[in-house]
């Protein structure tokens, strides 16, 4: 049973945590790893280094959109491939993220959190939100 009085605040908490996580990871890539360092890491994975900037910008701009609730559920949906890519990168390293090169549990948790955000919605204090296309709410609008 969903408590309809408090559910919007639960969705807000989920949205804020997810948005801050994306912003923190963008900052980590910019300030700690550096763009050339992250591009080199992508190269070690067999991915083109030019993907560094699009990934960083997606995390930063997407994180801000999620945090503020500016079509956040759509942004979470759009960022799911980034999270699933991170999951694929970390999957061979084992379960725990404390494993060398990080395990898969944290990226899996974040992907599921983003998916939950897509399903639940932006919650309280969202700047601009809307129903997902094809949903019952969209049909009623």
CSV table of N, CA and C in Angstrom, one decimal:
chain,number,residue,atom,x,y,z
A,1,UNK,N,0.8,-1.2,0.0
A,1,UNK,CA,0.0,0.0,0.0
A,1,UNK,C,0.9,1.2,0.0
A,2,UNK,N,0.6,2.2,-0.8
A,2,UNK,CA,1.3,3.4,-0.9
A,2,UNK,C,0.6,4.5,-0.1
A,3,UNK,N,1.4,5.2,0.8
A,3,UNK,CA,0.9,6.3,1.5
A,3,UNK,C,0.9,7.5,0.6
A,4,UNK,N,-0.2,7.9,0.1
A,4,UNK,CA,-0.2,9.0,-0.9
A,4,UNK,C,0.1,10.4,-0.3
A,5,UNK,N,0.0,10.5,1.0
A,5,UNK,CA,0.4,11.8,1.7
A,5,UNK,C,1.9,12.0,1.7
A,6,UNK,N,2.7,10.9,1.9
A,6,UNK,CA,4.1,11.0,2.1
A,6,UNK,C,4.9,10.5,0.8
A,7,UNK,N,4.3,9.8,-0.1
A,7,UNK,CA,5.0,9.3,-1.2
A,7,UNK,C,5.7,10.4,-2.0
A,8,UNK,N,5.1,11.6,-2.2
A,8,UNK,CA,5.8,12.6,-3.0
A,8,UNK,C,7.2,13.0,-2.3
A,9,UNK,N,7.2,12.9,-1.0
A,9,UNK,CA,8.5,13.3,-0.3
A,9,UNK,C,9.5,12.1,-0.4
A,10,UNK,N,9.0,10.9,-0.4
A,10,UNK,CA,9.9,9.8,-0.7
A,10,UNK,C,10.5,9.9,-2.0
A,11,UNK,N,9.7,10.2,-3.0
A,11,UNK,CA,10.2,10.4,-4.4
A,11,UNK,C,11.2,11.6,-4.5
A,12,UNK,N,10.9,12.6,-3.7
A,12,UNK,CA,11.9,13.8,-3.6
A,12,UNK,C,13.2,13.3,-3.1
A,13,UNK,N,13.2,12.5,-2.0
A,13,UNK,CA,14.4,12.0,-1.4
A,13,UNK,C,15.2,11.2,-2.4
A,14,UNK,N,14.5,10.3,-3.1
A,14,UNK,CA,15.2,9.5,-4.2
A,14,UNK,C,15.8,10.4,-5.3
A,15,UNK,N,15.0,11.4,-5.7
A,15,UNK,CA,15.4,12.3,-6.7
A,15,UNK,C,16.7,13.1,-6.3
A,16,UNK,N,16.7,13.6,-5.1
A,16,UNK,CA,17.8,14.4,-4.6
A,16,UNK,C,19.1,13.5,-4.5
A,17,UNK,N,18.9,12.3,-4.0
A,17,UNK,CA,20.1,11.5,-3.8
A,17,UNK,C,20.7,11.1,-5.2
A,18,UNK,N,19.8,10.8,-6.1
A,18,UNK,CA,20.3,10.4,-7.5
A,18,UNK,C,20.9,11.5,-8.2
A,19,UNK,N,20.3,12.7,-8.1
A,19,UNK,CA,20.8,13.9,-8.8
A,19,UNK,C,22.2,14.2,-8.2
A,20,UNK,N,22.3,14.2,-6.9
A,20,UNK,CA,23.6,14.5,-6.2
A,20,UNK,C,24.7,13.5,-6.6
A,21,UNK,N,24.3,12.2,-6.7
A,21,UNK,CA,25.2,11.2,-7.1
A,21,UNK,C,25.8,11.5,-8.5
A,22,UNK,N,24.9,11.8,-9.5
A,22,UNK,CA,25.4,12.1,-10.8
A,22,UNK,C,26.3,13.3,-10.8
A,23,UNK,N,26.0,14.4,-10.1
A,23,UNK,CA,26.8,15.6,-10.0
A,23,UNK,C,28.2,15.2,-9.4
A,24,UNK,N,28.2,14.5,-8.3
A,24,UNK,CA,29.4,14.1,-7.7
A,24,UNK,C,30.3,13.3,-8.6
A,25,UNK,N,29.7,12.4,-9.4
A,25,UNK,CA,30.5,11.6,-10.3
A,25,UNK,C,31.1,12.4,-11.5
A,26,UNK,N,30.3,13.4,-11.9
A,26,UNK,CA,30.8,14.3,-12.9
A,26,UNK,C,32.0,15.1,-12.4
A,27,UNK,N,31.9,15.6,-11.1
A,27,UNK,CA,32.9,16.3,-10.5
A,27,UNK,C,34.2,15.5,-10.3
A,28,UNK,N,34.0,14.2,-9.9
A,28,UNK,CA,35.1,13.3,-9.7
A,28,UNK,C,35.9,13.1,-11.0
A,29,UNK,N,35.2,13.0,-12.1
A,29,UNK,CA,35.8,12.9,-13.4
A,29,UNK,C,36.5,14.1,-13.9
A,30,UNK,N,36.0,15.3,-13.5
A,30,UNK,CA,36.6,16.6,-13.9
A,30,UNK,C,37.8,16.9,-13.0
A,31,UNK,N,37.6,16.8,-11.7
A,31,UNK,CA,38.6,17.4,-10.7
A,31,UNK,C,39.6,16.3,-10.3
A,32,UNK,N,39.2,15.1,-10.2
A,32,UNK,CA,40.2,14.1,-9.7
A,32,UNK,C,40.8,13.3,-10.8
A,33,UNK,N,40.0,12.6,-11.6
A,33,UNK,CA,40.5,11.8,-12.7
A,33,UNK,C,41.1,12.7,-13.8
A,34,UNK,N,40.5,13.9,-14.0
A,34,UNK,CA,40.7,14.8,-15.1
A,34,UNK,C,40.1,14.2,-16.4
A,35,UNK,N,39.8,15.1,-17.3
A,35,UNK,CA,39.2,14.6,-18.6
A,35,UNK,C,40.2,13.8,-19.4
A,36,UNK,N,41.5,14.2,-19.5
A,36,UNK,CA,42.4,13.3,-20.2
A,36,UNK,C,42.5,11.9,-19.5
A,37,UNK,N,42.5,11.9,-18.1
A,37,UNK,CA,42.6,10.7,-17.4
A,37,UNK,C,41.4,9.8,-17.6
A,38,UNK,N,40.2,10.4,-17.6
A,38,UNK,CA,39.0,9.6,-17.9
A,38,UNK,C,39.0,9.1,-19.3
A,39,UNK,N,39.4,9.9,-20.2
A,39,UNK,CA,39.5,9.5,-21.7
A,39,UNK,C,40.5,8.3,-21.8
A,40,UNK,N,41.6,8.4,-21.1
A,40,UNK,CA,42.5,7.3,-21.1
A,40,UNK,C,41.9,6.0,-20.5
A,41,UNK,N,41.1,6.1,-19.4
A,41,UNK,CA,40.5,5.0,-18.9
A,41,UNK,C,39.5,4.4,-19.9
A,42,UNK,N,38.7,5.2,-20.6
A,42,UNK,CA,37.8,4.7,-21.6
A,42,UNK,C,38.6,4.0,-22.7
A,43,UNK,N,39.7,4.5,-23.0
A,43,UNK,CA,40.6,3.9,-24.0
A,43,UNK,C,41.1,2.5,-23.6
A,44,UNK,N,41.4,2.4,-22.3
A,44,UNK,CA,41.8,1.1,-21.8
A,44,UNK,C,40.7,0.0,-21.8
A,45,UNK,N,39.4,0.5,-21.8
A,45,UNK,CA,38.3,-0.4,-21.9
A,45,UNK,C,37.9,-0.7,-23.4
A,46,UNK,N,38.6,-0.1,-24.3
A,46,UNK,CA,38.3,-0.3,-25.7
A,46,UNK,C,37.3,0.7,-26.2
A,47,UNK,N,36.9,1.7,-25.5
A,47,UNK,CA,36.0,2.7,-25.9
A,47,UNK,C,36.7,3.9,-26.4
A,48,UNK,N,36.1,4.7,-27.3
A,48,UNK,CA,36.8,5.9,-27.8
A,48,UNK,C,36.9,7.0,-26.7
A,49,UNK,N,38.0,7.6,-26.6
A,49,UNK,CA,38.3,8.6,-25.6
A,49,UNK,C,37.4,9.8,-25.7
A,50,UNK,N,36.9,10.1,-26.9
A,50,UNK,CA,36.1,11.3,-27.1
A,50,UNK,C,34.8,11.2,-26.4
A,51,UNK,N,34.4,10.0,-25.9
A,51,UNK,CA,33.2,9.9,-25.1
A,51,UNK,C,33.3,10.5,-23.7
A,52,UNK,N,34.5,10.9,-23.3
A,52,UNK,CA,34.7,11.4,-22.0
A,52,UNK,C,33.8,12.6,-21.7
A,53,UNK,N,33.9,13.6,-22.6
A,53,UNK,CA,33.1,14.8,-22.4
A,53,UNK,C,31.6,14.6,-22.4
A,54,UNK,N,31.1,13.8,-23.4
A,54,UNK,CA,29.7,13.6,-23.4
A,54,UNK,C,29.2,12.9,-22.1
A,55,UNK,N,30.0,11.9,-21.6
A,55,UNK,CA,29.6,11.2,-20.4
A,55,UNK,C,29.6,12.2,-19.2
A,56,UNK,N,30.7,13.0,-19.1
A,56,UNK,CA,30.8,14.0,-18.0
A,56,UNK,C,29.6,15.0,-18.0
A,57,UNK,N,29.4,15.5,-19.2
A,57,UNK,CA,28.3,16.5,-19.4
A,57,UNK,C,26.9,15.9,-19.1
A,58,UNK,N,26.7,14.6,-19.5
A,58,UNK,CA,25.5,13.9,-19.3
A,58,UNK,C,25.3,13.8,-17.8
A,59,UNK,N,26.3,13.4,-17.1
A,59,UNK,CA,26.2,13.3,-15.6
A,59,UNK,C,26.0,14.6,-14.9
A,60,UNK,N,26.7,15.6,-15.4
A,60,UNK,CA,26.5,17.0,-14.7
A,60,UNK,C,25.2,17.6,-15.0
A,61,UNK,N,24.8,17.7,-16.3
A,61,UNK,CA,23.6,18.4,-16.7
A,61,UNK,C,22.4,17.5,-16.2
A,62,UNK,N,22.5,16.2,-16.4
A,62,UNK,CA,21.5,15.3,-16.0
A,62,UNK,C,21.3,15.3,-14.5
A,63,UNK,N,22.4,15.3,-13.8
A,63,UNK,CA,22.3,15.4,-12.3
A,63,UNK,C,21.6,16.6,-11.8
A,64,UNK,N,21.9,17.8,-12.5
A,64,UNK,CA,21.2,19.0,-12.1
A,64,UNK,C,19.7,18.9,-12.4
A,65,UNK,N,19.4,18.4,-13.6
A,65,UNK,CA,18.0,18.2,-14.0
A,65,UNK,C,17.2,17.3,-13.0
A,66,UNK,N,17.8,16.2,-12.7
A,66,UNK,CA,17.2,15.3,-11.7
A,66,UNK,C,17.0,16.0,-10.4
A,67,UNK,N,18.1,16.6,-9.9
A,67,UNK,CA,18.1,17.3,-8.6
A,67,UNK,C,16.9,18.3,-8.5
A,68,UNK,N,16.8,19.1,-9.5
A,68,UNK,CA,15.8,20.1,-9.5
A,68,UNK,C,14.4,19.6,-9.9
A,69,UNK,N,14.3,18.4,-10.4
A,69,UNK,CA,13.0,17.9,-10.9
A,69,UNK,C,12.6,18.5,-12.2
A,70,UNK,N,13.5,18.9,-13.0
A,70,UNK,CA,13.2,19.4,-14.4
A,70,UNK,C,13.2,18.3,-15.3
A,71,UNK,N,12.0,17.7,-15.5
A,71,UNK,CA,11.8,16.5,-16.3
A,71,UNK,C,12.8,15.4,-15.8
A,72,UNK,N,12.9,15.3,-14.6
A,72,UNK,CA,13.9,14.4,-14.0
A,72,UNK,C,13.7,12.9,-14.4
A,73,UNK,N,12.5,12.5,-14.4
A,73,UNK,CA,12.2,11.0,-14.7
A,73,UNK,C,12.6,10.7,-16.1
A,74,UNK,N,12.5,11.7,-17.0
A,74,UNK,CA,12.9,11.5,-18.4
A,74,UNK,C,14.5,11.5,-18.5
A,75,UNK,N,15.1,12.3,-17.7
A,75,UNK,CA,16.5,12.3,-17.6
A,75,UNK,C,17.1,11.0,-17.1
A,76,UNK,N,16.4,10.5,-16.0
A,76,UNK,CA,16.9,9.2,-15.5
A,76,UNK,C,16.8,8.1,-16.5
A,77,UNK,N,15.7,8.2,-17.3
A,77,UNK,CA,15.6,7.2,-18.4
A,77,UNK,C,16.7,7.4,-19.4
A,78,UNK,N,17.0,8.6,-19.8
A,78,UNK,CA,18.0,8.8,-20.7
A,78,UNK,C,19.4,8.5,-20.2
A,79,UNK,N,19.6,8.5,-18.9
A,79,UNK,CA,20.9,8.2,-18.3
A,79,UNK,C,21.1,6.7,-18.0
A,80,UNK,N,20.0,6.0,-18.1
A,80,UNK,CA,20.1,4.5,-17.8
A,80,UNK,C,21.2,3.9,-18.7
A,81,UNK,N,21.4,4.2,-19.9
A,81,UNK,CA,22.5,3.6,-20.7
A,81,UNK,C,23.9,3.9,-20.1
A,82,UNK,N,24.1,5.1,-19.5
A,82,UNK,CA,25.3,5.4,-18.9
A,82,UNK,C,25.6,4.5,-17.7
A,83,UNK,N,24.5,4.3,-16.9
A,83,UNK,CA,24.6,3.4,-15.7
A,83,UNK,C,24.8,2.0,-16.1
A,84,UNK,N,24.1,1.5,-17.1
A,84,UNK,CA,24.3,0.1,-17.5
A,84,UNK,C,25.6,-0.1,-18.1
A,85,UNK,N,26.2,1.0,-18.8
A,85,UNK,CA,27.6,0.9,-19.3
A,85,UNK,C,28.6,0.8,-18.1
A,86,UNK,N,28.3,1.5,-17.1
A,86,UNK,CA,29.2,1.4,-15.9
A,86,UNK,C,29.1,0.1,-15.2
A,87,UNK,N,27.8,-0.5,-15.2
A,87,UNK,CA,27.6,-1.8,-14.7
A,87,UNK,C,28.4,-2.8,-15.5
A,88,UNK,N,28.4,-2.7,-16.8
A,88,UNK,CA,29.1,-3.7,-17.7
A,88,UNK,C,30.6,-3.6,-17.4
A,89,UNK,N,31.1,-2.4,-17.2
A,89,UNK,CA,32.5,-2.2,-17.0
A,89,UNK,C,32.9,-2.8,-15.7
A,90,UNK,N,32.1,-2.7,-14.6
A,90,UNK,CA,32.5,-3.1,-13.3
A,90,UNK,C,32.1,-4.6,-13.0
A,91,UNK,N,31.2,-5.2,-13.8
A,91,UNK,CA,30.8,-6.5,-13.6
A,91,UNK,C,31.9,-7.6,-13.5
A,92,UNK,N,32.9,-7.5,-14.3
A,92,UNK,CA,34.0,-8.5,-14.2
A,92,UNK,C,34.8,-8.4,-12.9
A,93,UNK,N,34.7,-7.3,-12.2
A,93,UNK,CA,35.5,-7.1,-11.0
A,93,UNK,C,35.0,-7.7,-9.8
A,94,UNK,N,33.9,-8.4,-9.8
A,94,UNK,CA,33.3,-9.0,-8.6
A,94,UNK,C,32.2,-8.1,-8.1
A,95,UNK,N,31.6,-8.5,-7.0
A,95,UNK,CA,30.4,-8.0,-6.4
A,95,UNK,C,30.6,-6.6,-5.8
A,96,UNK,N,31.4,-6.5,-4.7
A,96,UNK,CA,31.6,-5.3,-3.9
A,96,UNK,C,32.3,-4.2,-4.6
A,97,UNK,N,31.9,-3.0,-4.4
A,97,UNK,CA,32.6,-1.9,-5.1
A,97,UNK,C,34.0,-1.6,-4.5
A,98,UNK,N,34.3,-2.3,-3.3
A,98,UNK,CA,35.6,-2.1,-2.7
A,98,UNK,C,36.6,-3.1,-3.4
A,99,UNK,N,36.1,-3.9,-4.3
A,99,UNK,CA,37.0,-4.8,-5.1
A,99,UNK,C,38.0,-3.9,-5.9
A,100,UNK,N,39.1,-4.5,-6.3
A,100,UNK,CA,40.0,-3.7,-7.2
A,100,UNK,C,39.2,-3.3,-8.5
A,101,UNK,N,39.3,-2.0,-8.8
A,101,UNK,CA,38.6,-1.4,-9.9
A,101,UNK,C,37.1,-1.4,-9.8
A,102,UNK,N,36.6,-1.6,-8.6
A,102,UNK,CA,35.2,-1.5,-8.3
A,102,UNK,C,34.4,-2.6,-8.8
A,103,UNK,N,33.5,-3.1,-7.9
A,103,UNK,CA,32.6,-4.2,-8.3
A,103,UNK,C,31.3,-3.7,-8.9
A,104,UNK,N,30.4,-4.6,-9.1
A,104,UNK,CA,29.2,-4.2,-9.8
A,104,UNK,C,28.0,-3.8,-8.9
A,105,UNK,N,28.1,-4.0,-7.6
A,105,UNK,CA,26.9,-3.7,-6.8
A,105,UNK,C,26.5,-2.2,-6.8
A,106,UNK,N,27.4,-1.3,-6.7
A,106,UNK,CA,27.0,0.1,-6.7
A,106,UNK,C,26.4,0.6,-8.1
A,107,UNK,N,27.0,0.3,-9.2
A,107,UNK,CA,26.4,0.6,-10.5
A,107,UNK,C,25.0,0.0,-10.6
A,108,UNK,N,24.9,-1.3,-10.2
A,108,UNK,CA,23.6,-2.0,-10.3
A,108,UNK,C,22.5,-1.2,-9.4
A,109,UNK,N,22.9,-0.9,-8.2
A,109,UNK,CA,22.0,-0.1,-7.3
A,109,UNK,C,21.6,1.2,-8.0
A,110,UNK,N,22.5,1.9,-8.5
A,110,UNK,CA,22.2,3.2,-9.2
A,110,UNK,C,21.3,3.0,-10.4
A,111,UNK,N,21.5,2.0,-11.2
A,111,UNK,CA,20.7,1.7,-12.3
A,111,UNK,C,19.3,1.4,-11.9
A,112,UNK,N,19.1,0.6,-10.8
A,112,UNK,CA,17.8,0.3,-10.3
A,112,UNK,C,17.2,1.5,-9.7
A,113,UNK,N,18.0,2.4,-9.0
A,113,UNK,CA,17.4,3.6,-8.4
A,113,UNK,C,16.9,4.5,-9.5
A,114,UNK,N,17.7,4.7,-10.6
A,114,UNK,CA,17.2,5.5,-11.8
A,114,UNK,C,15.9,4.9,-12.4
A,115,UNK,N,15.9,3.6,-12.5
A,115,UNK,CA,14.7,3.0,-13.0
A,115,UNK,C,13.5,3.2,-12.1
A,116,UNK,N,13.7,3.1,-10.8
A,116,UNK,CA,12.6,3.4,-9.8
A,116,UNK,C,12.2,4.9,-10.0
A,117,UNK,N,13.1,5.8,-10.2
A,117,UNK,CA,12.7,7.2,-10.4
A,117,UNK,C,11.9,7.3,-11.6
A,118,UNK,N,12.2,6.6,-12.7
A,118,UNK,CA,11.4,6.7,-13.9
A,118,UNK,C,10.0,6.3,-13.6
A,119,UNK,N,9.8,5.2,-12.9
A,119,UNK,CA,8.5,4.6,-12.6
A,119,UNK,C,7.7,5.5,-11.6
A,120,UNK,N,8.4,6.0,-10.6
A,120,UNK,CA,7.7,6.7,-9.5
A,120,UNK,C,7.4,8.1,-9.9
A,121,UNK,N,8.3,8.8,-10.5
A,121,UNK,CA,8.1,10.2,-10.9
A,121,UNK,C,9.0,11.1,-10.0
A,122,UNK,N,8.9,12.4,-10.2
A,122,UNK,CA,9.8,13.4,-9.6
A,122,UNK,C,9.4,13.7,-8.2
A,123,UNK,N,8.2,13.6,-7.7
A,123,UNK,CA,7.8,13.8,-6.4
A,123,UNK,C,7.6,15.3,-6.1
A,124,UNK,N,7.7,15.6,-4.8
A,124,UNK,CA,7.5,17.0,-4.3
A,124,UNK,C,8.6,18.0,-4.8
A,125,UNK,N,8.2,19.2,-5.0
A,125,UNK,CA,9.1,20.3,-5.3
A,125,UNK,C,9.8,20.2,-6.6
A,126,UNK,N,9.2,19.5,-7.6
A,126,UNK,CA,9.8,19.4,-8.9
A,126,UNK,C,9.5,20.6,-9.7
A,127,UNK,N,10.6,21.1,-10.4
A,127,UNK,CA,10.4,22.3,-11.2
A,127,UNK,C,9.4,22.1,-12.4
A,128,UNK,N,9.6,21.0,-13.1
A,128,UNK,CA,8.8,20.7,-14.2
A,128,UNK,C,8.7,19.2,-14.4
A,129,UNK,N,7.6,18.6,-14.3
A,129,UNK,CA,7.5,17.2,-14.4
A,129,UNK,C,6.3,16.8,-15.4
A,130,UNK,N,6.2,15.6,-15.7
A,130,UNK,CA,5.1,15.2,-16.6
A,130,UNK,C,5.0,13.7,-16.6
A,131,UNK,N,3.9,13.2,-17.0
A,131,UNK,CA,3.7,11.7,-17.1
A,131,UNK,C,4.5,11.1,-18.3
A,132,UNK,N,4.9,9.9,-18.1
A,132,UNK,CA,5.6,9.2,-19.2
A,132,UNK,C,4.6,9.0,-20.4
A,133,UNK,N,5.1,9.1,-21.6
A,133,UNK,CA,4.2,8.8,-22.7
A,133,UNK,C,3.7,7.4,-22.7
A,134,UNK,N,2.4,7.3,-23.0
A,134,UNK,CA,1.8,5.9,-22.9
A,134,UNK,C,1.2,5.6,-21.6
A,135,UNK,N,1.5,6.4,-20.5
A,135,UNK,CA,1.0,6.1,-19.2
A,135,UNK,C,-0.5,6.5,-19.1
A,136,UNK,N,-1.1,6.0,-18.0
A,136,UNK,CA,-2.5,6.4,-17.8
A,136,UNK,C,-2.7,7.9,-17.6
A,137,UNK,N,-1.7,8.5,-16.9
A,137,UNK,CA,-1.8,9.9,-16.7
A,137,UNK,C,-1.7,10.7,-18.0
A,138,UNK,N,-0.8,10.2,-18.9
A,138,UNK,CA,-0.7,10.9,-20.2
A,138,UNK,C,-1.9,10.8,-21.0
A,139,UNK,N,-2.6,9.6,-20.9
A,139,UNK,CA,-3.9,9.4,-21.6
A,139,UNK,C,-5.0,10.3,-21.1
A,140,UNK,N,-4.9,10.7,-19.8
A,140,UNK,CA,-5.9,11.5,-19.2
A,140,UNK,C,-5.6,13.0,-19.4
A,141,UNK,N,-4.4,13.3,-19.8
A,141,UNK,CA,-4.0,14.7,-19.9
A,141,UNK,C,-4.5,15.3,-21.3
